Amino acid sequence: MNKKLEHHFYSPENYTAKARATVGSHCLTKDFNQALWFMIGVPDDRGVKNNYGREGAKEGPKAFREAFYNLSLGSNAPTPNSICDLGDIKLARDLASSHEQLKHIIAQIKTTFTQSKVLVIGGGHDIAYAEIAGCLTTKKDAQDHHIVNLDAHSDVRPYEKNNIISSGTPFYRLITECGILGKHYHPFGLQKASNNAQLVEWMQDQNVDAHWLEYMPTDTQQLKKFSQLITAMNTVPWHFNIDLDAFAACHAPGVSAQASFGLSPQILLDFAPYNLALNSLQSMGIYELAPKYDTYNRTAKLAAKIVYNVMSA
């Protein structure tokens, strides 16, 4: 099993040789049967380019790992030997084939290690299609799954001309092709200036459960709404996506599309109240980290701390 998976990846750097206890020295394992989380890097921003965004997210997995594995072990930390880092996937020649390859790899992981969770580090947000589709067995099964997506954009765009996939298409594809119900898609932090009228109308037609930043501008309002939403995931299989442009540029300058306004990172500070929901979490994706635009690694550190907090709960 290990060899069948490993030939699809470039091996990650060694993050275990540290003078003090860190995530890299404490939490990594090469034992597939021991791992709770399988980490996959996808250094691919072709979808961002197809969506006329600024390129650079292909360097996201490297920047994320450098920030994540050097985090020290606090009073709360991921479990020892709980993370199996498969490395960065070897991309196919075209974007659609890369998505299919990742989808099949994740399906293999989820089928063989049924209690495991998958963490995907992008790369463009188009990769979320493969992340989530890989966890679905049938269209009937898909109707039970929910998606919570922190994002300024709804990412329900249809294909570009000539069926071109872009970073704006993942949830359109999951709903129209995979059987995810519109009412089970929960974009959180959407901004009206970032979603045109056609996309809003399509979401309304699909009964998408949209949560708009304009209606929860304060930290307190965001935390209340977020807490209600995540608690509702207690008994259902669900997927957690974070497009880092959901946060304002003062928190996340290193993204494909900077935002003047955005969600407060404080809503992600403590996941302990959401333990039941995290039991049913199937996959998590961190997307649009573009280090070339980052300032003092601020965005990479934010992404790393978010994942740390989720894994520590």
XYZ file of C-alpha atoms in Angstrom:
313
model
C 0.000 0.000 0.000
C 2.712 2.457 0.969
C 4.694 1.951 -2.233
C 1.588 2.233 -4.398
C 0.890 5.657 -2.950
C 4.424 6.923 -2.557
C 5.358 6.726 -6.228
C 2.835 9.519 -6.897
C 4.746 11.974 -4.681
C 7.974 13.853 -4.260
C 9.265 13.073 -0.772
C 8.970 15.954 1.695
C 11.974 17.511 3.391
C 13.058 16.125 6.745
C 11.539 18.261 9.479
C 12.347 15.949 12.398
C 15.887 17.031 13.336
C 15.180 19.864 15.745
C 16.854 20.851 19.011
C 13.488 21.318 20.692
C 10.150 19.567 20.417
C 8.247 20.781 17.371
C 5.397 19.511 15.250
C 7.996 18.138 12.846
C 9.910 16.203 15.474
C 6.911 15.071 17.488
C 3.922 14.458 15.239
C 5.189 12.911 12.006
C 4.941 9.205 11.272
C 5.746 6.994 8.298
C 3.371 4.311 9.555
C 0.209 4.600 7.473
C -1.774 2.564 9.987
C -0.826 4.932 12.788
C -1.676 8.185 11.051
C -4.830 10.146 11.750
C -4.009 12.762 9.109
C -2.576 12.267 5.623
C -1.020 15.473 4.302
C -0.760 16.087 0.564
C 0.849 19.117 -1.055
C -0.411 20.195 -4.475
C 1.986 22.801 -5.937
C -0.321 23.828 -8.763
C -1.715 27.277 -9.582
C -2.778 26.668 -13.174
C -6.387 27.079 -12.080
C -5.564 30.499 -10.637
C -4.025 31.528 -13.940
C -7.124 30.292 -15.785
C -9.219 32.506 -13.485
C -7.055 35.535 -14.330
C -5.618 35.615 -10.809
C -2.032 36.314 -9.852
C 0.175 33.258 -9.882
C 2.337 32.056 -7.009
C 0.210 29.555 -5.079
C 2.250 26.683 -6.484
C 4.809 27.583 -3.798
C 2.171 27.320 -1.083
C 2.896 23.771 0.156
C 6.572 24.526 0.759
C 5.866 27.735 2.694
C 3.153 26.029 4.707
C 5.392 23.144 5.767
C 8.217 25.459 6.787
C 5.836 27.358 9.061
C 3.852 24.370 10.316
C 6.568 21.907 11.221
C 8.553 24.511 13.130
C 5.668 25.325 15.460
C 6.541 24.419 19.020
C 4.433 22.089 21.128
C 2.202 24.076 23.430
C -0.127 22.826 26.135
C -2.382 21.842 23.235
C -0.740 20.117 20.293
C -1.430 17.532 17.592
C -1.158 13.941 18.797
C 2.280 12.259 18.601
C 2.783 10.248 15.402
C -0.541 11.414 13.987
C 0.541 13.015 10.700
C 1.734 11.148 7.629
C 3.113 13.633 5.124
C 3.055 12.038 1.684
C 4.862 15.000 0.122
C 3.942 16.968 -2.998
C 1.988 15.158 -5.679
C 3.597 14.765 -9.095
C 1.385 16.832 -11.373
C -0.059 15.502 -14.600
C 0.434 17.384 -17.831
C -3.019 18.984 -17.741
C -5.134 20.274 -14.882
C -8.072 17.898 -15.315
C -5.787 14.852 -15.223
C -4.086 16.170 -12.084
C -7.481 16.475 -10.431
C -8.425 12.928 -11.384
C -5.124 11.599 -10.105
C -5.527 13.337 -6.738
C -9.146 12.225 -6.493
C -8.191 8.566 -6.933
C -5.332 8.821 -4.423
C -7.632 10.302 -1.784
C -10.269 7.668 -2.523
C -7.636 4.989 -1.975
C -6.609 6.523 1.353
C -10.174 6.919 2.584
C -11.132 3.393 1.536
C -8.128 1.727 3.141
C -7.774 3.885 6.250
C -11.410 4.578 6.993
C -10.853 6.625 10.169
C -8.260 8.895 8.608
C -8.606 12.520 7.555
C -6.936 14.156 4.571
C -5.249 17.555 4.614
C -4.604 19.096 1.205
C -2.314 22.121 0.879
C -2.637 24.068 -2.361
C -2.249 25.481 -4.784
C -5.332 27.003 -6.318
C -8.799 26.434 -4.925
C -9.793 24.376 -7.963
C -7.976 21.507 -6.197
C -10.820 21.370 -3.648
C -12.849 19.520 -6.269
C -10.456 16.565 -6.180
C -9.985 16.788 -2.403
C -13.703 16.400 -1.723
C -14.683 14.217 -4.682
C -12.070 11.690 -3.562
C -13.970 11.258 -0.291
C -17.272 10.485 -2.042
C -18.172 6.956 -3.072
C -21.478 7.507 -4.917
C -23.806 10.371 -5.764
C -26.182 9.064 -3.120
C -23.348 9.134 -0.595
C -22.501 12.685 -1.676
C -25.958 13.906 -0.666
C -25.032 13.368 2.990
C -21.807 15.385 2.824
C -21.520 19.055 3.777
C -18.871 21.628 2.868
C -17.888 24.606 5.016
C -15.811 27.014 2.951
C -14.222 30.151 4.395
C -13.873 32.380 1.367
C -14.559 35.821 -0.035
C -15.613 34.127 -3.279
C -18.320 31.507 -3.771
C -16.265 29.563 -6.353
C -19.376 28.332 -8.141
C -18.322 29.556 -11.561
C -19.077 27.337 -14.541
C -16.189 26.200 -16.728
C -14.377 28.822 -18.741
C -14.622 28.680 -22.545
C -13.698 25.236 -23.978
C -14.390 23.531 -20.621
C -11.376 25.129 -18.974
C -11.156 24.483 -15.222
C -10.342 27.484 -13.051
C -9.884 28.220 -9.372
C -13.464 29.508 -9.421
C -15.084 26.204 -10.440
C -14.665 23.657 -7.594
C -18.045 23.897 -5.881
C -19.937 24.274 -9.146
C -18.388 20.969 -10.204
C -19.060 19.256 -6.877
C -22.726 20.277 -6.978
C -23.430 19.656 -10.671
C -21.237 16.586 -11.231
C -20.774 14.819 -7.894
C -24.158 15.092 -6.202
C -23.347 17.510 -3.362
C -26.617 19.250 -2.493
C -26.618 23.019 -2.831
C -28.129 23.408 0.631
C -25.169 21.433 2.027
C -22.666 23.944 0.686
C -21.954 26.587 3.344
C -19.668 29.366 2.050
C -18.754 31.605 4.983
C -17.447 35.160 4.690
C -18.597 35.846 1.136
C -18.289 39.458 0.008
C -20.798 41.057 -2.323
C -18.136 42.875 -4.310
C -16.426 39.544 -5.006
C -19.460 37.677 -6.379
C -21.340 38.840 -9.449
C -25.117 38.793 -9.788
C -25.142 35.624 -11.902
C -23.261 33.669 -9.244
C -25.562 34.952 -6.494
C -28.620 33.990 -8.532
C -27.200 30.510 -9.184
C -26.556 30.011 -5.475
C -30.104 31.072 -4.684
C -31.466 28.617 -7.271
C -29.388 25.839 -5.671
C -30.416 26.830 -2.111
C -26.784 27.382 -1.129
C -26.440 28.316 2.550
C -24.424 31.495 1.991
C -23.040 33.531 4.916
C -22.144 37.065 3.874
C -19.477 39.172 5.547
C -21.645 42.261 5.184
C -24.192 40.747 7.586
C -21.617 39.822 10.252
C -19.010 42.607 10.204
C -17.849 42.271 13.813
C -15.674 39.563 15.374
C -18.443 38.701 17.832
C -21.031 38.224 15.075
C -18.635 36.087 13.034
C -17.743 33.865 15.981
C -21.408 33.327 16.868
C -22.362 32.383 13.306
C -19.273 30.213 12.830
C -19.885 28.382 16.089
C -23.478 27.645 15.094
C -22.415 26.412 11.684
C -19.625 24.098 12.877
C -21.771 22.707 15.683
C -24.353 21.766 13.056
C -21.695 19.475 11.531
C -21.642 17.243 14.641
C -23.519 14.344 13.066
C -22.741 14.632 9.346
C -19.683 13.929 7.191
C -18.209 17.257 6.200
C -15.253 19.010 4.604
C -13.517 22.171 5.792
C -12.010 24.502 3.183
C -10.099 27.695 3.851
C -9.259 30.025 1.009
C -6.850 32.401 2.687
C -8.290 35.378 0.825
C -11.208 35.092 3.262
C -9.039 37.183 5.606
C -8.145 40.827 5.145
C -4.736 41.666 3.691
C -3.485 42.817 7.100
C -3.740 39.163 8.208
C -3.140 37.415 4.874
C -1.211 39.486 2.315
C 0.283 36.417 0.614
C -2.723 35.177 -1.349
C -3.823 34.951 -4.945
C -6.422 37.708 -4.505
C -5.889 40.136 -1.638
C -8.928 41.401 0.285
C -9.322 44.803 1.925
C -11.965 43.408 4.260
C -12.285 39.902 5.618
C -13.034 37.434 8.367
C -11.288 37.646 11.715
C -8.745 34.855 12.311
C -9.975 34.860 15.923
C -12.904 32.622 14.964
C -10.343 29.849 14.351
C -8.429 30.293 17.582
C -10.051 27.513 19.628
C -11.537 24.340 18.155
C -11.995 22.524 21.463
C -15.753 23.303 21.521
C -16.086 21.581 18.147
C -14.697 18.162 19.065
C -17.849 16.336 17.987
C -17.819 18.034 14.602
C -14.132 17.256 14.128
C -14.875 13.572 14.685
C -16.973 13.597 11.514
C -14.588 15.804 9.517
C -13.437 13.976 6.378
C -10.992 16.382 4.791
C -9.513 19.828 5.099
C -8.016 22.075 2.454
C -5.856 25.201 2.697
C -5.737 27.122 -0.556
C -4.353 30.161 -2.375
C -1.246 30.668 -0.199
C 1.098 32.621 -2.470
C 4.411 33.183 -0.623
C 5.865 35.567 -3.203
C 3.367 38.205 -2.032
C 3.664 37.429 1.678
C 5.066 39.786 4.325
C 7.306 38.246 6.996
C 5.646 34.874 6.258
C 2.498 36.225 7.899
C 0.060 34.275 5.715
C 1.991 31.015 5.903
C 2.097 31.322 9.690
C -1.637 31.979 9.817
C -2.343 28.908 7.681
C -0.019 26.810 9.832
C -1.619 27.928 13.087
C -5.132 27.246 11.766
C -4.204 23.660 10.891
C -2.395 23.287 14.218
C -5.515 24.396 16.075
C -7.737 21.976 14.186
C -5.384 19.043 14.680
C -4.909 19.900 18.353
C -8.612 19.791 19.192
